mmCIF file of C-alpha atoms and ligand atoms in Angstrom:
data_model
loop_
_atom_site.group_PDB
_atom_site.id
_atom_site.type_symbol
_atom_site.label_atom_id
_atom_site.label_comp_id
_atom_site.label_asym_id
_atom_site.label_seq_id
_atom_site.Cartn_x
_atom_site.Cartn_y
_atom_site.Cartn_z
ATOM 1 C CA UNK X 221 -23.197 12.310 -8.795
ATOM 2 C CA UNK X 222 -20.942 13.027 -11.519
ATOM 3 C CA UNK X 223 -19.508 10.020 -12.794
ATOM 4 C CA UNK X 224 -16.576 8.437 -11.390
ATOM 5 C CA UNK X 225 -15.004 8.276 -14.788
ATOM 6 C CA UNK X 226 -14.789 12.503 -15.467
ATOM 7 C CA UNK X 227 -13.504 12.832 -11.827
ATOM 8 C CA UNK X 228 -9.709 12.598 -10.661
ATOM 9 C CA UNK X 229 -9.477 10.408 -7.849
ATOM 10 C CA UNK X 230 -7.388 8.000 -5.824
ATOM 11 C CA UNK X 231 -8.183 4.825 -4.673
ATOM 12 C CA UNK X 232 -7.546 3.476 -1.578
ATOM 13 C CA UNK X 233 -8.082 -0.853 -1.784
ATOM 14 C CA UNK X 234 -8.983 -2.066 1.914
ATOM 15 C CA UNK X 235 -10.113 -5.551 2.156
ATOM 16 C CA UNK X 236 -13.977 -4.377 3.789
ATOM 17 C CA UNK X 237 -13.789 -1.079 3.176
ATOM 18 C CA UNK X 238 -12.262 0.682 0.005
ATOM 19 C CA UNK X 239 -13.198 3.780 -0.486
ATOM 20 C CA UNK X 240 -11.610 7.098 -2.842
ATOM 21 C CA UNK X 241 -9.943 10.228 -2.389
ATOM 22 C CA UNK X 242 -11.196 12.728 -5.336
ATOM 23 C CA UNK X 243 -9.484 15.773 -6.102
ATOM 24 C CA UNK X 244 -11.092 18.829 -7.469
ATOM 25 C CA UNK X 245 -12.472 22.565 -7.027
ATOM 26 C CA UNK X 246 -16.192 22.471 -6.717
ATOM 27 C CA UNK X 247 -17.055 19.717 -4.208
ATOM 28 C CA UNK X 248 -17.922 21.994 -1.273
ATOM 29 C CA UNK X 249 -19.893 24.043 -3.387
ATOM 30 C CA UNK X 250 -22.139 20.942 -4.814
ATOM 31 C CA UNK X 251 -21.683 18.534 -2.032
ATOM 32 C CA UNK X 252 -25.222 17.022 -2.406
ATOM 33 C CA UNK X 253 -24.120 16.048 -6.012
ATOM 34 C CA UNK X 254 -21.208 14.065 -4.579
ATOM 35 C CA UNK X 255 -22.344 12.747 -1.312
ATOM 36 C CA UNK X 256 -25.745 11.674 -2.020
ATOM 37 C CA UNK X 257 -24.896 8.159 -3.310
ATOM 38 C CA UNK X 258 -22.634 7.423 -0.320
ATOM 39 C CA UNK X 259 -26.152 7.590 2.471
ATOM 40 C CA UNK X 260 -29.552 7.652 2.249
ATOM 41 C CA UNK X 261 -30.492 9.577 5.287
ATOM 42 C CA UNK X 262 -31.338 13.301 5.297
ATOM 43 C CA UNK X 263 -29.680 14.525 8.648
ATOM 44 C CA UNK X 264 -25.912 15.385 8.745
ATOM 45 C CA UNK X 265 -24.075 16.928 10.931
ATOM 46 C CA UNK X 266 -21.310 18.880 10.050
ATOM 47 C CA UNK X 267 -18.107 19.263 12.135
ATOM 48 C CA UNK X 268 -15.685 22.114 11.455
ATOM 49 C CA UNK X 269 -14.094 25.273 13.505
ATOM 50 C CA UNK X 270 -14.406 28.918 13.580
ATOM 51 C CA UNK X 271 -11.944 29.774 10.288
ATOM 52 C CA UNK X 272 -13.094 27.241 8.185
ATOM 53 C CA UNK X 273 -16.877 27.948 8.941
ATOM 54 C CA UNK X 274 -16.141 31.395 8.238
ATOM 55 C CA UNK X 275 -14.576 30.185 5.038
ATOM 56 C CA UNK X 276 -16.628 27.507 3.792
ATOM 57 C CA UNK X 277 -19.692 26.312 6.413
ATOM 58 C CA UNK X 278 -22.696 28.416 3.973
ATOM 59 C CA UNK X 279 -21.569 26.919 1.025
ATOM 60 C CA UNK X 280 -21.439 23.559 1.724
ATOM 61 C CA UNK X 281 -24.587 23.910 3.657
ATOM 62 C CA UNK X 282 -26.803 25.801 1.114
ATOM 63 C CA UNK X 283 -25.528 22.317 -1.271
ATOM 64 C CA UNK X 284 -26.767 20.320 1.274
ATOM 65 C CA UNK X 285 -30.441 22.505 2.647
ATOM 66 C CA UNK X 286 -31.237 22.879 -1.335
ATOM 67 C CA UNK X 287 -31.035 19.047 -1.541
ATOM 68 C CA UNK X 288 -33.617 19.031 1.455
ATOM 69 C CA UNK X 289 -31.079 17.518 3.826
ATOM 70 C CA UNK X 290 -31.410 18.260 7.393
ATOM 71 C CA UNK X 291 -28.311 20.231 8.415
ATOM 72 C CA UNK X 292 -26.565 20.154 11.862
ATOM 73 C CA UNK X 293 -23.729 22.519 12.505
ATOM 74 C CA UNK X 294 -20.812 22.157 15.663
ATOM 75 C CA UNK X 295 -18.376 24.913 15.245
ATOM 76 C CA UNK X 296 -15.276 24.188 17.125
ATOM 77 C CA UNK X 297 -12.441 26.647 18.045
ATOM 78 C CA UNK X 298 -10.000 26.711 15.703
ATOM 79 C CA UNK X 299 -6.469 24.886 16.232
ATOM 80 C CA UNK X 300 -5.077 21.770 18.219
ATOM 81 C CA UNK X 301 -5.734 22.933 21.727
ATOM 82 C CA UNK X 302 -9.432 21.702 20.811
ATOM 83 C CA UNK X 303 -8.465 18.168 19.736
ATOM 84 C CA UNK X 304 -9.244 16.662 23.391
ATOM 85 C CA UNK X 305 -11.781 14.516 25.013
ATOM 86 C CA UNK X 306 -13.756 16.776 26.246
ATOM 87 C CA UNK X 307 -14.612 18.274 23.174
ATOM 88 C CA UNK X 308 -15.561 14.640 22.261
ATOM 89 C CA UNK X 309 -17.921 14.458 24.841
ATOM 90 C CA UNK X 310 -19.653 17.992 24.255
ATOM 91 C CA UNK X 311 -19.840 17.124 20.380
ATOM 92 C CA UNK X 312 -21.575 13.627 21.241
ATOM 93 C CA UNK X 313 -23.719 15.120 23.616
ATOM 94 C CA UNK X 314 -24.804 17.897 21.430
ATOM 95 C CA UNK X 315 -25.549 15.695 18.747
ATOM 96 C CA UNK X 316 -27.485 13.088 20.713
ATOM 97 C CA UNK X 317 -29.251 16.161 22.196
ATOM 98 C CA UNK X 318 -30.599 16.817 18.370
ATOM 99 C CA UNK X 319 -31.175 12.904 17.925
ATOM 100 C CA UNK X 320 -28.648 12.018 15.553
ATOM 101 C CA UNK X 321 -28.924 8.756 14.721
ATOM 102 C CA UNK X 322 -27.038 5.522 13.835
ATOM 103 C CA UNK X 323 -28.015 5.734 9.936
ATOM 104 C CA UNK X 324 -26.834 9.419 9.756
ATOM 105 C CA UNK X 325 -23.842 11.183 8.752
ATOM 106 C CA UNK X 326 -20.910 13.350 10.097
ATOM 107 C CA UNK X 327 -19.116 15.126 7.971
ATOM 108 C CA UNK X 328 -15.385 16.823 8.690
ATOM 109 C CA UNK X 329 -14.873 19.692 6.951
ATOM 110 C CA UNK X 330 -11.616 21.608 7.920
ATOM 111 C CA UNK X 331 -7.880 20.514 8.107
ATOM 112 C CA UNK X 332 -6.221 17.823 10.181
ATOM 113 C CA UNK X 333 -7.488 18.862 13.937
ATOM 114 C CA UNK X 334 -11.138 18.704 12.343
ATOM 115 C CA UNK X 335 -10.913 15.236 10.134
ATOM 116 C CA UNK X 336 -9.047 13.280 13.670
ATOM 117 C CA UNK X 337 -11.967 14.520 15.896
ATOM 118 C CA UNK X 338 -14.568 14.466 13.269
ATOM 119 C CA UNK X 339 -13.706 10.900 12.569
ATOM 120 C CA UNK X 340 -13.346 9.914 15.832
ATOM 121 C CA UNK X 341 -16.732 10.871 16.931
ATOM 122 C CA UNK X 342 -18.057 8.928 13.491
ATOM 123 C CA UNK X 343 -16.253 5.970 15.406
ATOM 124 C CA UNK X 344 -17.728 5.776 18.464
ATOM 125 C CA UNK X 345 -20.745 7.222 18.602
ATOM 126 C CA UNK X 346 -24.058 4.652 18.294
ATOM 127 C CA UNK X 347 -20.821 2.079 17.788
ATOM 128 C CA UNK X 348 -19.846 3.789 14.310
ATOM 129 C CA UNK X 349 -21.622 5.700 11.909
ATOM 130 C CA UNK X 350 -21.272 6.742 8.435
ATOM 131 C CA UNK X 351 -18.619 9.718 7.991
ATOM 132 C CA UNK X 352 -16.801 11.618 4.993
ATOM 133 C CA UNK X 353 -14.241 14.167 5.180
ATOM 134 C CA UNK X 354 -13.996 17.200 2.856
ATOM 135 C CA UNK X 355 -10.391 18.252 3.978
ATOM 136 C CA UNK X 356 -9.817 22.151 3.319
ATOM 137 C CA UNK X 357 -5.678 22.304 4.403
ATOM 138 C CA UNK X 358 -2.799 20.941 2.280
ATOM 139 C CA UNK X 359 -1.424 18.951 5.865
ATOM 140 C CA UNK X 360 -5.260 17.076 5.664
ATOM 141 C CA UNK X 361 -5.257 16.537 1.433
ATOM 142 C CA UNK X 362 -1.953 14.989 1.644
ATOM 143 C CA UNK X 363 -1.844 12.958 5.253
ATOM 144 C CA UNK X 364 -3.897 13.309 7.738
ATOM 145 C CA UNK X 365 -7.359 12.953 5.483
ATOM 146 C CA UNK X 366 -5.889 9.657 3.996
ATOM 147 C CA UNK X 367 -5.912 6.160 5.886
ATOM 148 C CA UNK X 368 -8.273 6.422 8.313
ATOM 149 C CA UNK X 369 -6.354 7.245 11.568
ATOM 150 C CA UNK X 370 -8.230 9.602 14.161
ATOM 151 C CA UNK X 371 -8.035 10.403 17.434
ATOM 152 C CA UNK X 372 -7.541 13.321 20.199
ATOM 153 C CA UNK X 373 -4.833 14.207 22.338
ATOM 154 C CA UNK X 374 -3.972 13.988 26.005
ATOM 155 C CA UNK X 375 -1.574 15.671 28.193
ATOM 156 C CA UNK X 376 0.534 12.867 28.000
ATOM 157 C CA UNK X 377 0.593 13.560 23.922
ATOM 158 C CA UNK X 378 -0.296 13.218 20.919
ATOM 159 C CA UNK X 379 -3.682 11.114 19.072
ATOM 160 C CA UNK X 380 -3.007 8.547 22.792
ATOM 161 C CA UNK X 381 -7.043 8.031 22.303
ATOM 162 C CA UNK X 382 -7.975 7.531 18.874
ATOM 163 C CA UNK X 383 -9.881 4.748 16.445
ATOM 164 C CA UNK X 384 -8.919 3.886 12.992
ATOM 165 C CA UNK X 385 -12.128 4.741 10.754
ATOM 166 C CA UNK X 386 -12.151 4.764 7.464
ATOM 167 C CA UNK X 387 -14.549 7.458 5.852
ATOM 168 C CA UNK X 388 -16.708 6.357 2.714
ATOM 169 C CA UNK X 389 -15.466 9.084 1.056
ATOM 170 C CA UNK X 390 -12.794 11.928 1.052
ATOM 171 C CA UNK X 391 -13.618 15.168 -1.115
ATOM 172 C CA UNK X 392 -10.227 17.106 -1.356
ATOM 173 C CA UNK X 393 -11.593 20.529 -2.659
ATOM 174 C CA UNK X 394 -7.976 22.286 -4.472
ATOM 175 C CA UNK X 395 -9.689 25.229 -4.444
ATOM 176 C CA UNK X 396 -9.228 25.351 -0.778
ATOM 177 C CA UNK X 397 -5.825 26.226 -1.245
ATOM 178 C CA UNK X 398 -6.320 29.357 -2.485
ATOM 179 C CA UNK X 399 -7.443 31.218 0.789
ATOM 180 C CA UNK X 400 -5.107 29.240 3.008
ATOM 181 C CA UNK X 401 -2.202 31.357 4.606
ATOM 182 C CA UNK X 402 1.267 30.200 3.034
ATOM 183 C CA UNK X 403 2.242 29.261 6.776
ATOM 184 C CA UNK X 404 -0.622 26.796 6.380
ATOM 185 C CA UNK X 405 0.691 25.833 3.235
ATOM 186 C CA UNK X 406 4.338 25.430 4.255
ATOM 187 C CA UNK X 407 3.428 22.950 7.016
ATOM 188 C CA UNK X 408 1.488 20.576 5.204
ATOM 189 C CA UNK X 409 4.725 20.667 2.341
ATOM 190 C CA UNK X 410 6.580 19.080 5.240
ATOM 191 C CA UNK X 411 4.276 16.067 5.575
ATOM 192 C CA UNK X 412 4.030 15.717 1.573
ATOM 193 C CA UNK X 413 7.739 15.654 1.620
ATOM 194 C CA UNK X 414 7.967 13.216 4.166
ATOM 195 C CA UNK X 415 6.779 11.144 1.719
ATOM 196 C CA UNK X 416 8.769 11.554 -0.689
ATOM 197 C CA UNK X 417 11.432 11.287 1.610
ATOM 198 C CA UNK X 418 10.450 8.028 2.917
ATOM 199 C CA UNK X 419 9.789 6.510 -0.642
ATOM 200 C CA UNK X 420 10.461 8.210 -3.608
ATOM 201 C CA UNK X 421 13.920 10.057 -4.516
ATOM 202 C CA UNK X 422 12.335 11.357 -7.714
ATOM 203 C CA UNK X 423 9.672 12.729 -6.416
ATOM 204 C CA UNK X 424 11.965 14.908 -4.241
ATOM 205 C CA UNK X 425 14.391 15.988 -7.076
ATOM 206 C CA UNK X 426 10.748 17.076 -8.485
ATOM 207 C CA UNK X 427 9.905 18.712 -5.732
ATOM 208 C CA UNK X 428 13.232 20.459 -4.893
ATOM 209 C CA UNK X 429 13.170 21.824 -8.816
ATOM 210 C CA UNK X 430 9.527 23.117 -8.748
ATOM 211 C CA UNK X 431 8.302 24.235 -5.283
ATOM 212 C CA UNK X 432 7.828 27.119 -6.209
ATOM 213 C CA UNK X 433 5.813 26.715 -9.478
ATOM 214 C CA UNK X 434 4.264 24.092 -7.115
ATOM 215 C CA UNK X 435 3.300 26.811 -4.584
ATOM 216 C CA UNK X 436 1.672 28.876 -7.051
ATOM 217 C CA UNK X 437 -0.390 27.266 -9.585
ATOM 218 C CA UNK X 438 -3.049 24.901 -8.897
ATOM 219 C CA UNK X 439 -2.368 22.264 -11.405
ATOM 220 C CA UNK X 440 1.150 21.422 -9.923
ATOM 221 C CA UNK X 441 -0.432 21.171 -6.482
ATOM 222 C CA UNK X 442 -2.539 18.361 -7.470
ATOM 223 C CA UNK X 443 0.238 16.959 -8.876
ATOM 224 C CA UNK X 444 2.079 17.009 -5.875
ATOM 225 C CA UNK X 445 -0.777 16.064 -3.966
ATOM 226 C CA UNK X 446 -1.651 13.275 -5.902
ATOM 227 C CA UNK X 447 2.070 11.833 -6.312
ATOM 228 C CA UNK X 448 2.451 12.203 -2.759
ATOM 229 C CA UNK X 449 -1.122 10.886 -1.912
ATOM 230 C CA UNK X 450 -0.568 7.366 -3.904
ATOM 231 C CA UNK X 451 2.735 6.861 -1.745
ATOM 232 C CA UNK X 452 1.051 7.047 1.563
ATOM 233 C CA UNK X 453 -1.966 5.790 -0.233
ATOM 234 C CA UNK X 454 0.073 2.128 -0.868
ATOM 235 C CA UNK X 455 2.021 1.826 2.658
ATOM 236 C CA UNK X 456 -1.974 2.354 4.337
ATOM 237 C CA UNK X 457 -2.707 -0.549 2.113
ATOM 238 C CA UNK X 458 -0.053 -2.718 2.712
ATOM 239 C CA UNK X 459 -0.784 -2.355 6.104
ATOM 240 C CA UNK X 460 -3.623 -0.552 7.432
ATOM 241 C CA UNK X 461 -3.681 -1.262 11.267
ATOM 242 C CA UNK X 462 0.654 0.450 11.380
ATOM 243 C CA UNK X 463 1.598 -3.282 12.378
ATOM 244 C CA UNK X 464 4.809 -2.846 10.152
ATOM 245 C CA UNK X 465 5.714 -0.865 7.157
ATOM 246 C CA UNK X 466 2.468 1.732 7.887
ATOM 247 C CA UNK X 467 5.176 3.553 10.490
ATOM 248 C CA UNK X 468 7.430 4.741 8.049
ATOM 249 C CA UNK X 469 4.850 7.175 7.907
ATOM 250 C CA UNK X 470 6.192 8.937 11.129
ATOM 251 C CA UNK X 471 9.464 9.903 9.563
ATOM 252 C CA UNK X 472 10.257 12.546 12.078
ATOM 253 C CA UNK X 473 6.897 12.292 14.314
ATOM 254 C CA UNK X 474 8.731 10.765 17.204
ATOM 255 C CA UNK X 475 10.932 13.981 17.813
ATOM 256 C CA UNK X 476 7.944 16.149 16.154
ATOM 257 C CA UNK X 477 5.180 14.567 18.727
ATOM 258 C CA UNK X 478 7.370 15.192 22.139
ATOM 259 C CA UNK X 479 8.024 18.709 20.314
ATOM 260 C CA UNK X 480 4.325 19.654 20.436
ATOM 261 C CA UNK X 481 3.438 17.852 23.784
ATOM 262 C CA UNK X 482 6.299 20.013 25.480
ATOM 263 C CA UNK X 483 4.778 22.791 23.839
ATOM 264 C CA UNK X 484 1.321 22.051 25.510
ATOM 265 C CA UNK X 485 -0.363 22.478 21.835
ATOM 266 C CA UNK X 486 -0.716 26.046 22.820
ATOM 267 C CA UNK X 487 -1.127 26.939 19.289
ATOM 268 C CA UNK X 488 2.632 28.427 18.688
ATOM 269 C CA UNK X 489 3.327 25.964 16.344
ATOM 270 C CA UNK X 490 2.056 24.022 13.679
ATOM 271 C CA UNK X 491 2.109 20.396 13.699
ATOM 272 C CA UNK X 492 3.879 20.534 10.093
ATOM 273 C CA UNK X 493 6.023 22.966 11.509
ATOM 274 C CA UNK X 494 7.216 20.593 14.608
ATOM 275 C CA UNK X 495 7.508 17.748 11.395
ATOM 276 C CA UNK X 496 10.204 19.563 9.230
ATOM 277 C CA UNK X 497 12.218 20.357 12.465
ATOM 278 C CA UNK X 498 11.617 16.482 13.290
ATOM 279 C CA UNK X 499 12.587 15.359 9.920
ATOM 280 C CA UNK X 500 15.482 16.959 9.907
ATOM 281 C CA UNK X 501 16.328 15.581 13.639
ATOM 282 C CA UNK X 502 15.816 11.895 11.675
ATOM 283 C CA UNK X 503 18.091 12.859 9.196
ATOM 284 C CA UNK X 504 20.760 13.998 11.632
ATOM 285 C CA UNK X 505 20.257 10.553 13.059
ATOM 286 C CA UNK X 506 20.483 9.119 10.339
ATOM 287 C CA UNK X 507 23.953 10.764 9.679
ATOM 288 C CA UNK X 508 24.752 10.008 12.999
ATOM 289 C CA UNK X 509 24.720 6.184 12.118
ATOM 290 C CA UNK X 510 25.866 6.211 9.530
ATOM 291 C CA UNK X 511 22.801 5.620 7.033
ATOM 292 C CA UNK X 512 22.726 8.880 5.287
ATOM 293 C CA UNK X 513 25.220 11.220 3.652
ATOM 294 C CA UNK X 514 26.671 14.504 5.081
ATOM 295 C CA UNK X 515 25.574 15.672 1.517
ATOM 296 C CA UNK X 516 21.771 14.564 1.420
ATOM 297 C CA UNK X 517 21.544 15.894 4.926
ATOM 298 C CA UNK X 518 22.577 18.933 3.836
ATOM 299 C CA UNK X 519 20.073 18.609 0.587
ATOM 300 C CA UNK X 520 17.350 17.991 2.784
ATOM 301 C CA UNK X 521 17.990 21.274 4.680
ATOM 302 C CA UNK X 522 19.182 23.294 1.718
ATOM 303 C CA UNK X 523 15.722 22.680 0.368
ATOM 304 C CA UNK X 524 13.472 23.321 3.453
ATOM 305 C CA UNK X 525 15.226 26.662 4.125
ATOM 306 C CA UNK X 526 14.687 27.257 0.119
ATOM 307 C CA UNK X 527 10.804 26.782 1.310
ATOM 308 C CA UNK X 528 10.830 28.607 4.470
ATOM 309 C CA UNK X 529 9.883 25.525 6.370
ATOM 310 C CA UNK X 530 11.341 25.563 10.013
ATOM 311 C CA UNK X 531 14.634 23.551 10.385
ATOM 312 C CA UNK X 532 16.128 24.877 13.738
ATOM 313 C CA UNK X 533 14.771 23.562 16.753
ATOM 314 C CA UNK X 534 15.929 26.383 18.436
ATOM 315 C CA UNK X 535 13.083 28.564 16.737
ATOM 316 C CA UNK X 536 10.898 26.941 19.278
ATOM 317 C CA UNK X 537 10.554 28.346 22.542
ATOM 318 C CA UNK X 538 14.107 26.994 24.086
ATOM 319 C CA UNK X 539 13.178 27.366 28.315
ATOM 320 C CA UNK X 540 10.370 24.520 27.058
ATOM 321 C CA UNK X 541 12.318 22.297 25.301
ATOM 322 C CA UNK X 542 16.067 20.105 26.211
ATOM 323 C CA UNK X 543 17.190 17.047 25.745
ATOM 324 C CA UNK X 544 16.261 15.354 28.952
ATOM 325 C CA UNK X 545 12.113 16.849 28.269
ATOM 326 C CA UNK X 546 12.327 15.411 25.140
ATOM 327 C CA UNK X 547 13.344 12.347 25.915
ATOM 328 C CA UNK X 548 10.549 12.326 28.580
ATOM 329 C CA UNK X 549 8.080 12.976 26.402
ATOM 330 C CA UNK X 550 9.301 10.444 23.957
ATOM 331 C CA UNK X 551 8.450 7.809 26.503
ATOM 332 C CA UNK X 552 4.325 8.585 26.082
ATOM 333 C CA UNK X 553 4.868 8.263 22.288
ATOM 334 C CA UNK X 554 2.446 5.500 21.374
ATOM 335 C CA UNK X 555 4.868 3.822 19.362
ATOM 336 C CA UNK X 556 6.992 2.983 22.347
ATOM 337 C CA UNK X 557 7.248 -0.997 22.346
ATOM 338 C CA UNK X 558 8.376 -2.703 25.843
ATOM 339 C CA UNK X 559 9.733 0.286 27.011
ATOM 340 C CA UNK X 560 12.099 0.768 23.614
ATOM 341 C CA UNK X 561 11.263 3.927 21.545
ATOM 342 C CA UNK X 562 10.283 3.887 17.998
ATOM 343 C CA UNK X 563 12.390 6.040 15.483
ATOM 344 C CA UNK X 564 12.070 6.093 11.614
ATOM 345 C CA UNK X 565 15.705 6.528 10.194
ATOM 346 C CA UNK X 566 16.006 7.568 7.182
ATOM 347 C CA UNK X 567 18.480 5.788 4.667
ATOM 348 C CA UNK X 568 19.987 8.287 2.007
ATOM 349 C CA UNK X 569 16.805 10.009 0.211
ATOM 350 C CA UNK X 570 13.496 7.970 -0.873
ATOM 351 C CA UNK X 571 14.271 4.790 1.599
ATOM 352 C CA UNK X 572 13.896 4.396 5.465
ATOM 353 C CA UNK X 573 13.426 1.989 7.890
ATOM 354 C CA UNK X 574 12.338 1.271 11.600
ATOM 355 C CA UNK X 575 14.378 0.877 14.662
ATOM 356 C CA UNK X 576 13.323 0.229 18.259
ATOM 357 C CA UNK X 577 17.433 -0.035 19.016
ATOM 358 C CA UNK X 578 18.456 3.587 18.963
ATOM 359 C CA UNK X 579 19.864 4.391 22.406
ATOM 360 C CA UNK X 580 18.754 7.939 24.526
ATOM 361 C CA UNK X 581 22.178 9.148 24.538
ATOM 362 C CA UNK X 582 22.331 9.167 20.776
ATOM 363 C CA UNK X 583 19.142 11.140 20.894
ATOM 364 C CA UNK X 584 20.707 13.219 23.543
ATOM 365 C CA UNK X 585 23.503 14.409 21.607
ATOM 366 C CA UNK X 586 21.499 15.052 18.597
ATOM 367 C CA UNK X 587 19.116 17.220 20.411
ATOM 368 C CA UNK X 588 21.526 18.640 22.745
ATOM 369 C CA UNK X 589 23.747 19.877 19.422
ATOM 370 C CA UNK X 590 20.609 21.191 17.900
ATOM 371 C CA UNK X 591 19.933 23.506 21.045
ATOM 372 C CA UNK X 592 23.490 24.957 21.152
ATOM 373 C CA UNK X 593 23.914 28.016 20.219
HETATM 374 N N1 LIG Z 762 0.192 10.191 9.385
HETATM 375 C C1 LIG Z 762 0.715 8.876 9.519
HETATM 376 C C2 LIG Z 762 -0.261 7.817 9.122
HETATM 377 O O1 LIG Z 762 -1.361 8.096 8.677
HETATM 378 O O2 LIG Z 762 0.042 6.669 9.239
#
């Protein structure tokens, strides 16, 4: 492999099992290069869906077949209708059917539906075997691919079955970018603003001055990638099992999750999308409370309609979605703790913090405002 030293990379410091994220343009094209001192065996199986494999499946495969690597392929539908147990099973079983083995390797390749199931398998099947992710979306490169959480949902929502697994390596190929549609891009922009949101004013003055260079030229990407990547990259470190301080990281999930459950991941929306309408629900909490400014509320959406990212929870189908639903739905949310829901509240920009004490009938009258027309 090319040495560590010429390639750009973060690292993510776990006590047992550290591993990095590297950046760059040609890793799907020479994956044998890269993977090959992460396992000795010669069978992997690849996971991905139909667009990526259309994308992206013969090149990192001729990599791997040159190298004299035995090559399994599962080709998944694309989208989050797919991310369920059953396709859990059928993966497992096809794989077990081609005796895949405990010293072999699974490898993700595709965006954030791909990298939770992908990993998830790697978790359970034999007990655990080895897995790396080569995430091909902005939404995986900046969140989902980092940290180790995966999972599948169920109709009572979101990841409710899921592992954390840490891969022994994530390959974030940039060059990715370049074929994905901008809607694709847009939604993954919500999750690395999140964290900017969450942690890091200047990093959202940066962002709210260059999005659009940002959008359009590869080396401010990775930039933004990599600025936002190191924020999430210290809160998983601080605390990698989301005992504490990991949450902040679902700035806007809790309205976003019971936003996409209602919605029966039928594929209408984007999880990204259902974040930027949930981040600014948060922030409309937050303003609500007290703990954020008419003015950065207004920033915040200023800045997402600037992007084209969805703000208006009315843009989502409205016979599916009202207050009481949500609410509902909120109760399933994993982060529910004796019976209390959990909501990240934003405090001004670049600071936020976790509450278990805001009442329904606050969220009632937030969402209820939001649906009036
Ligand atoms: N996407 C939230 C987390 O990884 O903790």
């Amino acid at each position: 492999m090319n040495s560590n030293a010429e390639m750009d990379f973060i690292k993510i410091n776990l006590e047992s099992e550290s591993y990095k994220i590297f950046f760059g343009k040609d890793y799907i094209e020479n994956s044998a290069n890269y993977i090959r001192e992460f396992t000795k065996t010669n069978k992997i199986a690849i996971i991905t869906d139909e667009n990526t494999a259309n994308l992206y499946l013969n090149k990192i495969s001729r990599s791997l077949l040159e190298s004299k690597y035995e090559v399994i392929h599962i080709i998944l539908k694309s989208g989050e209708k797919i991310k369920n147990i059953s396709s859990v099973e059928n993966v497992i079983n096809t794989l077990l059917e081609k005796r895949f083995e405990r010293d072999d390797l699974i490898i993700g390749l595709g965006g954030g539906v791909i990298g939770d199931l992908a990993g998830f398998i790697a978790s359970i099947i034999h007990r655990g075997v080895n897995f790396i992710n080569f995430p091909t979306t902005l939404l995986a490169q900046v969140d989902s691919s980092i940290g180790g959480k995966t999972g599948v949902n169920t109709k009572y929502g979101k990841n409710l079955i899921g592992s954390f697994k840490q891969p022994l390596a994530v390959f974030s190929d940039t060059s990715s970018l370049s074929t994905l549609p901008v809607r694709e891009i847009k939604a993954g922009y919500s999750e690395l603003v999140k964290h900017a949101l969450i942690k890091d004013n200047e990093l959202f003055m940066w962002l709210c001055e260059n999005w659009n260079v940002i959008f359009n030229q590869e080396e401010e990407i990775i930039k933004a990638i990599k600025w936002s990547s190191n924020i999430k990259a210290t809160l998983v470190q601080e605390d990698v099992r989301e005992r504490g301080s990991r949450a902040l990281l679902n700035l806007g999930h809790t309205y976003a999750h019971a936003i996409e459950s209602l919605l029966k991941y039928d594929g209408t929306i984007l999880h990204g999308e259902a974040v930027s309408v949930g981040i600014i629900l948060a922030y409309k909490t937050s303003y609500l409370l007290g703990y954020s400014k008419k003015d950065e509320l207004n920033k915040i959406i200023e800045h997402f309609n600037d992007v084209g990212l969805i703000t208006d929870l009315r843009k989502f189908n409205k016979d599916n979605i009202d207050s009481d639903m949500l609410l509902n739905a909120m109760n399933n949310d994993k982060k529910v703790k004796s019976g209390q829901k959990t909501f990240i509240i934003p405090e001004g920009i670049g600071k936020a913090f976790i509450s278990n004490k805001i009442n329904d009938e606050i969220i009632k009258s937030i969402v209820d405002t939001a649906l009036a027309s």
